[in-house]
Short mmCIF file of N, CA, C and O in Angstrom, two decimals:
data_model
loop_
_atom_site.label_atom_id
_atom_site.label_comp_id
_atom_site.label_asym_id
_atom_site.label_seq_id
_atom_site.Cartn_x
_atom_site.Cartn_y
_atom_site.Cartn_z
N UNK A 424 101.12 146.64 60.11
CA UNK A 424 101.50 145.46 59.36
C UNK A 424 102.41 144.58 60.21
O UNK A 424 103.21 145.03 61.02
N UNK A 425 102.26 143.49 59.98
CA UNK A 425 103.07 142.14 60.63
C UNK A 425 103.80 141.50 59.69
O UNK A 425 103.40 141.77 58.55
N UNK A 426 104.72 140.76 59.73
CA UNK A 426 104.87 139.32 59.44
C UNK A 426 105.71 138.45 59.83
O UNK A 426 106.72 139.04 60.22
N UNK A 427 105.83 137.21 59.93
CA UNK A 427 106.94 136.31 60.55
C UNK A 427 105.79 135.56 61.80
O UNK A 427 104.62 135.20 61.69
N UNK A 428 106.89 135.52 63.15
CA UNK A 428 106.15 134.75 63.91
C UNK A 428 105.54 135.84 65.14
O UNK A 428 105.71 135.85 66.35
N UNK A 429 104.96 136.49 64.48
CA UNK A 429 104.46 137.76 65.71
C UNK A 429 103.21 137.78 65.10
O UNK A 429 102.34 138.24 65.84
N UNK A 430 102.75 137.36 63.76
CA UNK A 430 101.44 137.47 63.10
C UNK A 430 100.50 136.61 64.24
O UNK A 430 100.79 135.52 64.74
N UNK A 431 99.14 137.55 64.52
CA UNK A 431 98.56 136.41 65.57
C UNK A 431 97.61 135.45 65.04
O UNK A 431 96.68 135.79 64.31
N UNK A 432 97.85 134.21 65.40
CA UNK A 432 97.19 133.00 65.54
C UNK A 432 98.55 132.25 64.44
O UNK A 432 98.50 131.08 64.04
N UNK A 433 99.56 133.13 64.16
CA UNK A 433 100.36 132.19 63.10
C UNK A 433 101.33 131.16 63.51
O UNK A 433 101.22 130.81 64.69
N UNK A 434 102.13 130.67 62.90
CA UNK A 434 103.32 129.84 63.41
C UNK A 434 104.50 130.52 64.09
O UNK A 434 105.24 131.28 63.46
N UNK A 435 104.67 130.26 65.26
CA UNK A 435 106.06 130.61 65.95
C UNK A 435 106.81 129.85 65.90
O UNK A 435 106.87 128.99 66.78
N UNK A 436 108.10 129.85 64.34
CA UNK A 436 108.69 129.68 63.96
C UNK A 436 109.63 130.33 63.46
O UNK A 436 109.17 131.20 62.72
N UNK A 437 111.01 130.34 63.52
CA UNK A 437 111.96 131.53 63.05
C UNK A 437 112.15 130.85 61.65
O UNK A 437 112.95 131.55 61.03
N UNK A 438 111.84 129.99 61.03
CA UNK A 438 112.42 129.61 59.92
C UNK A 438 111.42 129.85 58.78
O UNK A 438 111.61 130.08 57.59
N UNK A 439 109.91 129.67 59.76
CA UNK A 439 109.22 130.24 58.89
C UNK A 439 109.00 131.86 58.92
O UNK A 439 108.68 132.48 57.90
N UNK A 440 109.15 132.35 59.94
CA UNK A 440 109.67 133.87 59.98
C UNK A 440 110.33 134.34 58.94
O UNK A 440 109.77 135.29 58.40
N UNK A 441 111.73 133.88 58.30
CA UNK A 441 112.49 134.10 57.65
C UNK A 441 111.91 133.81 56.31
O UNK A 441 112.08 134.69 55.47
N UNK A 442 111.23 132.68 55.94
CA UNK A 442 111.15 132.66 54.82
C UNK A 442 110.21 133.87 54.38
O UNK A 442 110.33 134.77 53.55
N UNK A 443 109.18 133.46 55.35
CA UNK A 443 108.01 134.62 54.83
C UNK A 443 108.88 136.02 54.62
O UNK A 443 108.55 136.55 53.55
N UNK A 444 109.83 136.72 55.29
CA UNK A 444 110.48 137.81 55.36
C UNK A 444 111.19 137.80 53.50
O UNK A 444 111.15 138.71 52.67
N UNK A 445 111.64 136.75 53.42
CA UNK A 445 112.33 136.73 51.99
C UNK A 445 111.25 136.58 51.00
O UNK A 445 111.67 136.95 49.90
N UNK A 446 109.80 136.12 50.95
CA UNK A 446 108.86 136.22 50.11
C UNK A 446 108.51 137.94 50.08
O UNK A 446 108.69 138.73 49.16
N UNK A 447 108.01 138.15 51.30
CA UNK A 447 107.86 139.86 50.93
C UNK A 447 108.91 140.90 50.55
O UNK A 447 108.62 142.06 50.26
N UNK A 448 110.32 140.35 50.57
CA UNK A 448 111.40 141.29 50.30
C UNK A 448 110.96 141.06 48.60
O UNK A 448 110.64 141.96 47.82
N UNK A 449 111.03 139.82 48.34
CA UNK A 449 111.05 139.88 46.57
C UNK A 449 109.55 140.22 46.37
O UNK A 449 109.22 139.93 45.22
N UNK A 450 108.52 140.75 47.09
CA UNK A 450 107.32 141.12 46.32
C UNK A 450 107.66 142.58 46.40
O UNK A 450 107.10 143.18 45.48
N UNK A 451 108.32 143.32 47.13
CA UNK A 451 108.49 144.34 47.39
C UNK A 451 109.62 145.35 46.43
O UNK A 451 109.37 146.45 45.94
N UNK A 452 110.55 144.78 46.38
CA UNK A 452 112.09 145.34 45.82
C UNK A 452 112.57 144.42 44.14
O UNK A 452 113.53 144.60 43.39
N UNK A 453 111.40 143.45 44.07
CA UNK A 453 111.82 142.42 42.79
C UNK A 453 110.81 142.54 41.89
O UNK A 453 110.07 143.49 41.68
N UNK A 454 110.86 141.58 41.44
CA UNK A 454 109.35 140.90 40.37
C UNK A 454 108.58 139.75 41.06
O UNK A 454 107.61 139.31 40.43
N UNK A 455 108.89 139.16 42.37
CA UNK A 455 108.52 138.40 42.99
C UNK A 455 106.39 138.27 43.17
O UNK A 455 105.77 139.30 43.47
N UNK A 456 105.89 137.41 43.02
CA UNK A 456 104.45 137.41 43.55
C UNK A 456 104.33 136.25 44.63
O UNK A 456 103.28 136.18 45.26
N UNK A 457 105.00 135.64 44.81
CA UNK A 457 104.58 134.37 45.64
C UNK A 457 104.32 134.66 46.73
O UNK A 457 105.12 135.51 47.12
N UNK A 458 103.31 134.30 47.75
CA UNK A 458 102.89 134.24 48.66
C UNK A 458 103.44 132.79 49.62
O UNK A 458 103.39 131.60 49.30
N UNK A 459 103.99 133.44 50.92
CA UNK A 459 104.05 132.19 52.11
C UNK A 459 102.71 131.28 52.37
O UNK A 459 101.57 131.55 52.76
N UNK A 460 103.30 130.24 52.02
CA UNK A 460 101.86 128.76 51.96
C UNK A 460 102.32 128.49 53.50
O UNK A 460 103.49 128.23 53.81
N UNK A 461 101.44 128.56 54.25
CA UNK A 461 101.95 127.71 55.29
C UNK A 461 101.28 126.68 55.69
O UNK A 461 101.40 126.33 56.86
N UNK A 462 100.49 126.03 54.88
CA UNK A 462 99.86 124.88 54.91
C UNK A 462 100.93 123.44 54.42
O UNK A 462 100.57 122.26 54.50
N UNK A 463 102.34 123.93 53.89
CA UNK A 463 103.34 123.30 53.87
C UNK A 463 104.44 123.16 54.59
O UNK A 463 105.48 122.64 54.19
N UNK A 464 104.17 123.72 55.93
CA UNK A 464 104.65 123.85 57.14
C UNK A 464 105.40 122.74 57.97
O UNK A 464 105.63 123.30 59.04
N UNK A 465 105.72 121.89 58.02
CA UNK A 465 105.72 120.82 58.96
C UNK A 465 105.62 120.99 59.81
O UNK A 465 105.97 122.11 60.17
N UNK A 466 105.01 119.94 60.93
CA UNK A 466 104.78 120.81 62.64
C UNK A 466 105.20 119.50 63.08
O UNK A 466 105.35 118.47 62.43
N UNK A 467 105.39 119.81 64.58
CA UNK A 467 105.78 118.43 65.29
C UNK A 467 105.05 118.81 66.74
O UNK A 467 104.55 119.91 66.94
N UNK A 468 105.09 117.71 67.73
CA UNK A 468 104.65 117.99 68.86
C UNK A 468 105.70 116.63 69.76
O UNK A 468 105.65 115.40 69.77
N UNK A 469 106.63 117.73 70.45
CA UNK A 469 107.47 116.38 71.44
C UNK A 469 106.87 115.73 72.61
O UNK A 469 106.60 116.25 73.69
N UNK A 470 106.75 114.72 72.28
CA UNK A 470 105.80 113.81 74.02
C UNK A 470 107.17 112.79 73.68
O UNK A 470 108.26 112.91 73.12
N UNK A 471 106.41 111.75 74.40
CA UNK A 471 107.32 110.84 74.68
C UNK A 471 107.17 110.17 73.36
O UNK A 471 108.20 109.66 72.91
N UNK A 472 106.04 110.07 72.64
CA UNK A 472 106.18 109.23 71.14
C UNK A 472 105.91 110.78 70.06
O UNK A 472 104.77 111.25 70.12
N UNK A 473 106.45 111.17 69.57
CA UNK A 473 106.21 112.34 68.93
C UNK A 473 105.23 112.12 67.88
O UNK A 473 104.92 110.98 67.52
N UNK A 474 104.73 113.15 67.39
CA UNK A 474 103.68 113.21 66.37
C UNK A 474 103.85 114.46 65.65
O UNK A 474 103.91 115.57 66.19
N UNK A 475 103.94 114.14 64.08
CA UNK A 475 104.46 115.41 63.05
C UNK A 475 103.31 115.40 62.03
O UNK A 475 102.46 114.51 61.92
N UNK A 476 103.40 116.33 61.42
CA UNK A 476 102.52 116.25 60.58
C UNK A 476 102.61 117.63 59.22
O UNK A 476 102.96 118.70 59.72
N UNK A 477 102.42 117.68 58.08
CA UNK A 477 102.65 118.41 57.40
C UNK A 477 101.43 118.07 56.08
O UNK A 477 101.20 116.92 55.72
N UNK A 478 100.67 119.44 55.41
CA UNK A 478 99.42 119.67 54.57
C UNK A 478 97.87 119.71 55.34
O UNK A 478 97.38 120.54 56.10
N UNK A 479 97.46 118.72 54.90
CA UNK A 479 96.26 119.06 54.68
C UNK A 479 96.14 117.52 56.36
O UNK A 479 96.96 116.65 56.66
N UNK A 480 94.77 117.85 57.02
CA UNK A 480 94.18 116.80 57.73
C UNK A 480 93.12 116.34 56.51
O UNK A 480 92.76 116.80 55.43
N UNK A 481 92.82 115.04 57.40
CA UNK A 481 91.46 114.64 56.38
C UNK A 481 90.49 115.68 55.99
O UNK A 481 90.33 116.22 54.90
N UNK A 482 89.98 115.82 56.94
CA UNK A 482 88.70 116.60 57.24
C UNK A 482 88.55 118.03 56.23
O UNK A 482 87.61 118.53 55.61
N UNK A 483 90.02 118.40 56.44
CA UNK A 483 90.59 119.81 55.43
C UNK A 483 90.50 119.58 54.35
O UNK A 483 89.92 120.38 53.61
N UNK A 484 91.08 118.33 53.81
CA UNK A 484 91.59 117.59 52.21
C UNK A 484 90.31 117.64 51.64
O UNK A 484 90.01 118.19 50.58
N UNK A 485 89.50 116.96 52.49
CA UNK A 485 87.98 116.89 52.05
C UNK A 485 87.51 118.04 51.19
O UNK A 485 87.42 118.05 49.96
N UNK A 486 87.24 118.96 51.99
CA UNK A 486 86.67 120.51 51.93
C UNK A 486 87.64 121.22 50.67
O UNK A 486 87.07 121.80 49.74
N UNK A 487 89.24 121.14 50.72
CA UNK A 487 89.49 121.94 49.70
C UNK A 487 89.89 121.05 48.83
O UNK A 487 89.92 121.50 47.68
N UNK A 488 90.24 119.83 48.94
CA UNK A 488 90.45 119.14 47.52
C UNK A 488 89.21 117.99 46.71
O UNK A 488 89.32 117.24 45.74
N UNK A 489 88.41 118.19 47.34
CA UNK A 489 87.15 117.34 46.97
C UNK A 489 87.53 115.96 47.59
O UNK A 489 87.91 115.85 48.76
N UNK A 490 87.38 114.86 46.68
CA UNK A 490 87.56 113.29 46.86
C UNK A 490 89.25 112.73 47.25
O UNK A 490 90.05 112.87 46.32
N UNK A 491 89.50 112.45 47.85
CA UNK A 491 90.45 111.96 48.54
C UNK A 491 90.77 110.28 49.23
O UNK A 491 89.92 109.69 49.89
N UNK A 492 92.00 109.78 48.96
CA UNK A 492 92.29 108.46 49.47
C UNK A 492 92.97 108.54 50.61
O UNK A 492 94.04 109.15 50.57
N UNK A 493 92.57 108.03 51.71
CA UNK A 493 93.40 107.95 52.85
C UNK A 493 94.10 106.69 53.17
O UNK A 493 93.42 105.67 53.24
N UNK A 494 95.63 106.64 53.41
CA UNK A 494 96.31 105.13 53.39
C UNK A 494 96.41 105.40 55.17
O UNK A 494 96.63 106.49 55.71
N UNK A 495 96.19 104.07 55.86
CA UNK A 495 97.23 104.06 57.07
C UNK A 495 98.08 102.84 57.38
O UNK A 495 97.95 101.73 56.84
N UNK A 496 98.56 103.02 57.88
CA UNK A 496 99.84 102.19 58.35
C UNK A 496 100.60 101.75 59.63
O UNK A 496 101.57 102.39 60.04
N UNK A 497 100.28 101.00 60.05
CA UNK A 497 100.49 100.38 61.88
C UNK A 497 102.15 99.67 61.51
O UNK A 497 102.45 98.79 60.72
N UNK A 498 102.94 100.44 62.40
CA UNK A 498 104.60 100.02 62.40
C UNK A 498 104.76 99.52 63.45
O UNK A 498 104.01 99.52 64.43
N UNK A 499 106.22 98.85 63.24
CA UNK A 499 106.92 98.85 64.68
C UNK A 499 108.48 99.24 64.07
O UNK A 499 109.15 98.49 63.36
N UNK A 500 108.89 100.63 64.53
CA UNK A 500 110.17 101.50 64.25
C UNK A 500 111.47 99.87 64.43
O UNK A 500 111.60 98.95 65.24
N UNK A 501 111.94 100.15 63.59
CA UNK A 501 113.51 99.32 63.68
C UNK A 501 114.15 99.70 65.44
O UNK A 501 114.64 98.72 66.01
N UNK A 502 114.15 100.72 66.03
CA UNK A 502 114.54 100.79 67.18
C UNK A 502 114.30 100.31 68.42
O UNK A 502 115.03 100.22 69.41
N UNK A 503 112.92 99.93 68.16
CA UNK A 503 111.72 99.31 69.26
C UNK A 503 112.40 97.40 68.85
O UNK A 503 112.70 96.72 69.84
N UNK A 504 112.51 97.03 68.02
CA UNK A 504 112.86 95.81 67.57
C UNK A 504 113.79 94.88 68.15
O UNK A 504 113.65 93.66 68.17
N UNK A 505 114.89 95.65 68.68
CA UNK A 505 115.84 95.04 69.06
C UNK A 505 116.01 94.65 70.75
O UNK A 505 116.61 93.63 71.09
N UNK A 506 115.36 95.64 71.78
CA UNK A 506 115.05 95.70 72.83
C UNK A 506 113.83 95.38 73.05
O UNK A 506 113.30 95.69 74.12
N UNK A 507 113.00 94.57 71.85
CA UNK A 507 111.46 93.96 72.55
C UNK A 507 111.12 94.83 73.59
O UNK A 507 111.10 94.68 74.81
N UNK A 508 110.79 96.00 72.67
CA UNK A 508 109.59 96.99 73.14
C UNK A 508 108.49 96.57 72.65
O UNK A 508 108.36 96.50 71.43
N UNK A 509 107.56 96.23 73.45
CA UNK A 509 105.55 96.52 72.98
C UNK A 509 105.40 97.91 72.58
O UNK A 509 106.16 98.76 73.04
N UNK A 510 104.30 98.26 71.61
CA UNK A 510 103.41 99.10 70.42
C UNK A 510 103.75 99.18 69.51
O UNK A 510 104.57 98.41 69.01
N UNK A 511 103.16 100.29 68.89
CA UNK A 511 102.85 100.16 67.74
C UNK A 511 103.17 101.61 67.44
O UNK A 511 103.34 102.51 68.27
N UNK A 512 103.22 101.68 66.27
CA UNK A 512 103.56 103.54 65.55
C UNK A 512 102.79 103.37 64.50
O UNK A 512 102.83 102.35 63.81
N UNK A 513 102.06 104.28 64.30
CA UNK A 513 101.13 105.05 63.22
C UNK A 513 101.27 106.19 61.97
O UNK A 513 101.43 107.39 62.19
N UNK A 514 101.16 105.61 60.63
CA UNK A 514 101.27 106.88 59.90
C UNK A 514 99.74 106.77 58.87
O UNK A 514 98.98 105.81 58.70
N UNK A 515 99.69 108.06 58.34
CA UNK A 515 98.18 108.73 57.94
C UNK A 515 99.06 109.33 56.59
O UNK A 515 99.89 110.23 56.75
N UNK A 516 98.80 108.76 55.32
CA UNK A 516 98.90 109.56 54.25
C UNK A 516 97.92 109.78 53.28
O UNK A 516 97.76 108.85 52.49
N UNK A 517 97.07 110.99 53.09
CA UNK A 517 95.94 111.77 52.30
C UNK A 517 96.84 112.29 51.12
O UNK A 517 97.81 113.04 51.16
N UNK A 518 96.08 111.49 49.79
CA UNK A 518 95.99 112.16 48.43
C UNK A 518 94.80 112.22 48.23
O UNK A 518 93.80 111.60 48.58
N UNK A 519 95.19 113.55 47.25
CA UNK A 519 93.87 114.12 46.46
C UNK A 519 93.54 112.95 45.22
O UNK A 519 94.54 112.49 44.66
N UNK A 520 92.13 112.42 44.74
CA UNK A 520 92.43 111.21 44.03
C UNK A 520 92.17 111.61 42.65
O UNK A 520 92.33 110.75 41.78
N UNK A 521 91.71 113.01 42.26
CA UNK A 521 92.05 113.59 40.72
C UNK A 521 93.39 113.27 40.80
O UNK A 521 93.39 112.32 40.02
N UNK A 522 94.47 113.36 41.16
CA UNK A 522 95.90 113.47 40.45
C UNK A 522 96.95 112.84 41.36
O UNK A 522 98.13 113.21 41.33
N UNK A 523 96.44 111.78 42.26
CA UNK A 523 97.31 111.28 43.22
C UNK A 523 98.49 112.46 43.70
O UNK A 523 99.68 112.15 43.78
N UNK A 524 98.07 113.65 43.95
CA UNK A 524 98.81 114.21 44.48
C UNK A 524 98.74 113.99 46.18
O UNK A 524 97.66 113.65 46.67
N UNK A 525 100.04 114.21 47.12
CA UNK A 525 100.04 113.62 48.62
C UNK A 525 99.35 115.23 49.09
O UNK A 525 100.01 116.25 48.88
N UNK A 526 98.51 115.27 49.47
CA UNK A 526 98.29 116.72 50.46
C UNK A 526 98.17 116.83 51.44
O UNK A 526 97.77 117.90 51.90
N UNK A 527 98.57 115.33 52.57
CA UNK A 527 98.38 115.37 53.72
C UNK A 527 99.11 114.43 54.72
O UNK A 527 98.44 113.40 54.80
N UNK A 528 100.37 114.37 55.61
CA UNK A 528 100.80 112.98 56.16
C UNK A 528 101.06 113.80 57.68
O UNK A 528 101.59 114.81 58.12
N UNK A 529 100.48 112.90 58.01
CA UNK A 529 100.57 112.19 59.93
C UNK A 529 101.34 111.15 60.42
O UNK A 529 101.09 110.00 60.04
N UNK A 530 102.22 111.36 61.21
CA UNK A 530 102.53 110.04 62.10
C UNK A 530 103.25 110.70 63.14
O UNK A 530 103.94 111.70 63.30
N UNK A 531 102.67 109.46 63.95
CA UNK A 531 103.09 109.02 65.06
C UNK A 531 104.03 107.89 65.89
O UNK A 531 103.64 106.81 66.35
N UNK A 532 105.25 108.41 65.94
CA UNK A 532 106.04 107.45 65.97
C UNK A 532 107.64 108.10 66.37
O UNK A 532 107.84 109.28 66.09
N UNK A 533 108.53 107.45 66.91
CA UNK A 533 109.73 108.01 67.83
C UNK A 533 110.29 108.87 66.85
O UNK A 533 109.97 108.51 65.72
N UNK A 534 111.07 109.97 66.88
CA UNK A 534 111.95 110.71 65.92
C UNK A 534 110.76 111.36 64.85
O UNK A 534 111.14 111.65 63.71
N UNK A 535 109.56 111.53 65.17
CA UNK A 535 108.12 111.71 64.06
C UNK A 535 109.34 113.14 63.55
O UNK A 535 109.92 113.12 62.47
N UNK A 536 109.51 114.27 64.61
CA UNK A 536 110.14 115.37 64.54
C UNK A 536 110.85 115.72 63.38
O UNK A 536 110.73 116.65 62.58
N UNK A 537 111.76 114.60 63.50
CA UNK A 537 112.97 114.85 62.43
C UNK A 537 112.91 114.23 61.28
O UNK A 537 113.81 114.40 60.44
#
């Protein structure tokens, strides 16, 4: 048995390590049933313009939530503004369109990370 960030192909994350560790302590020693979702994960990737992302991609939303609205959105960050920087920053937000619930956001853009 595994769990945390040693599970293979999972997230190497200590925070999600921990949580998952406190979901199986209360399925184990409590009344607890909940299972670690880690499809609510947030992830990030540091480059020079970062890109985060947390739920579902399109392609996913599709497949497990049926019909879906995809919004996007072309920025220019308040930080880029003042020093007349050129581009542009990108965000991607997927709801499911039974219940306008959000199950999916992307962007790309400085600080995406935090």
């Amino acid at each position: 048995y595994a769990i945390g960030d040693i599970i293979k192909g999972g997230l190497e994350l200590t925070p999600v390590a921990i949580m998952a560790g406190k979901f199986l302590a209360r399925r184990l020693f409590g009344n607890g049933s909940e299972l670690m979702n880690y499809r609510t994960v947030p992830t990030t990737v540091f480059t020079p313009i970062e890109y985060g992302c947390v739920g579902y991609a399109e392609e996913d939303a599709v497949e497990a939530c049926g019909e879906v609205e995809v919004y996007h959105s072309i920025f220019k960050p308040l930080e880029w503004t003042i020093p007349h920087l050129n581009g542009n920053c990108f965000t991607k937000l997927i709801v499911r369109k039974a219940d306008n619930k959000v199950v999916g956001f992307h962007i790309l853009a400085p600080n995406a990370g935090e």
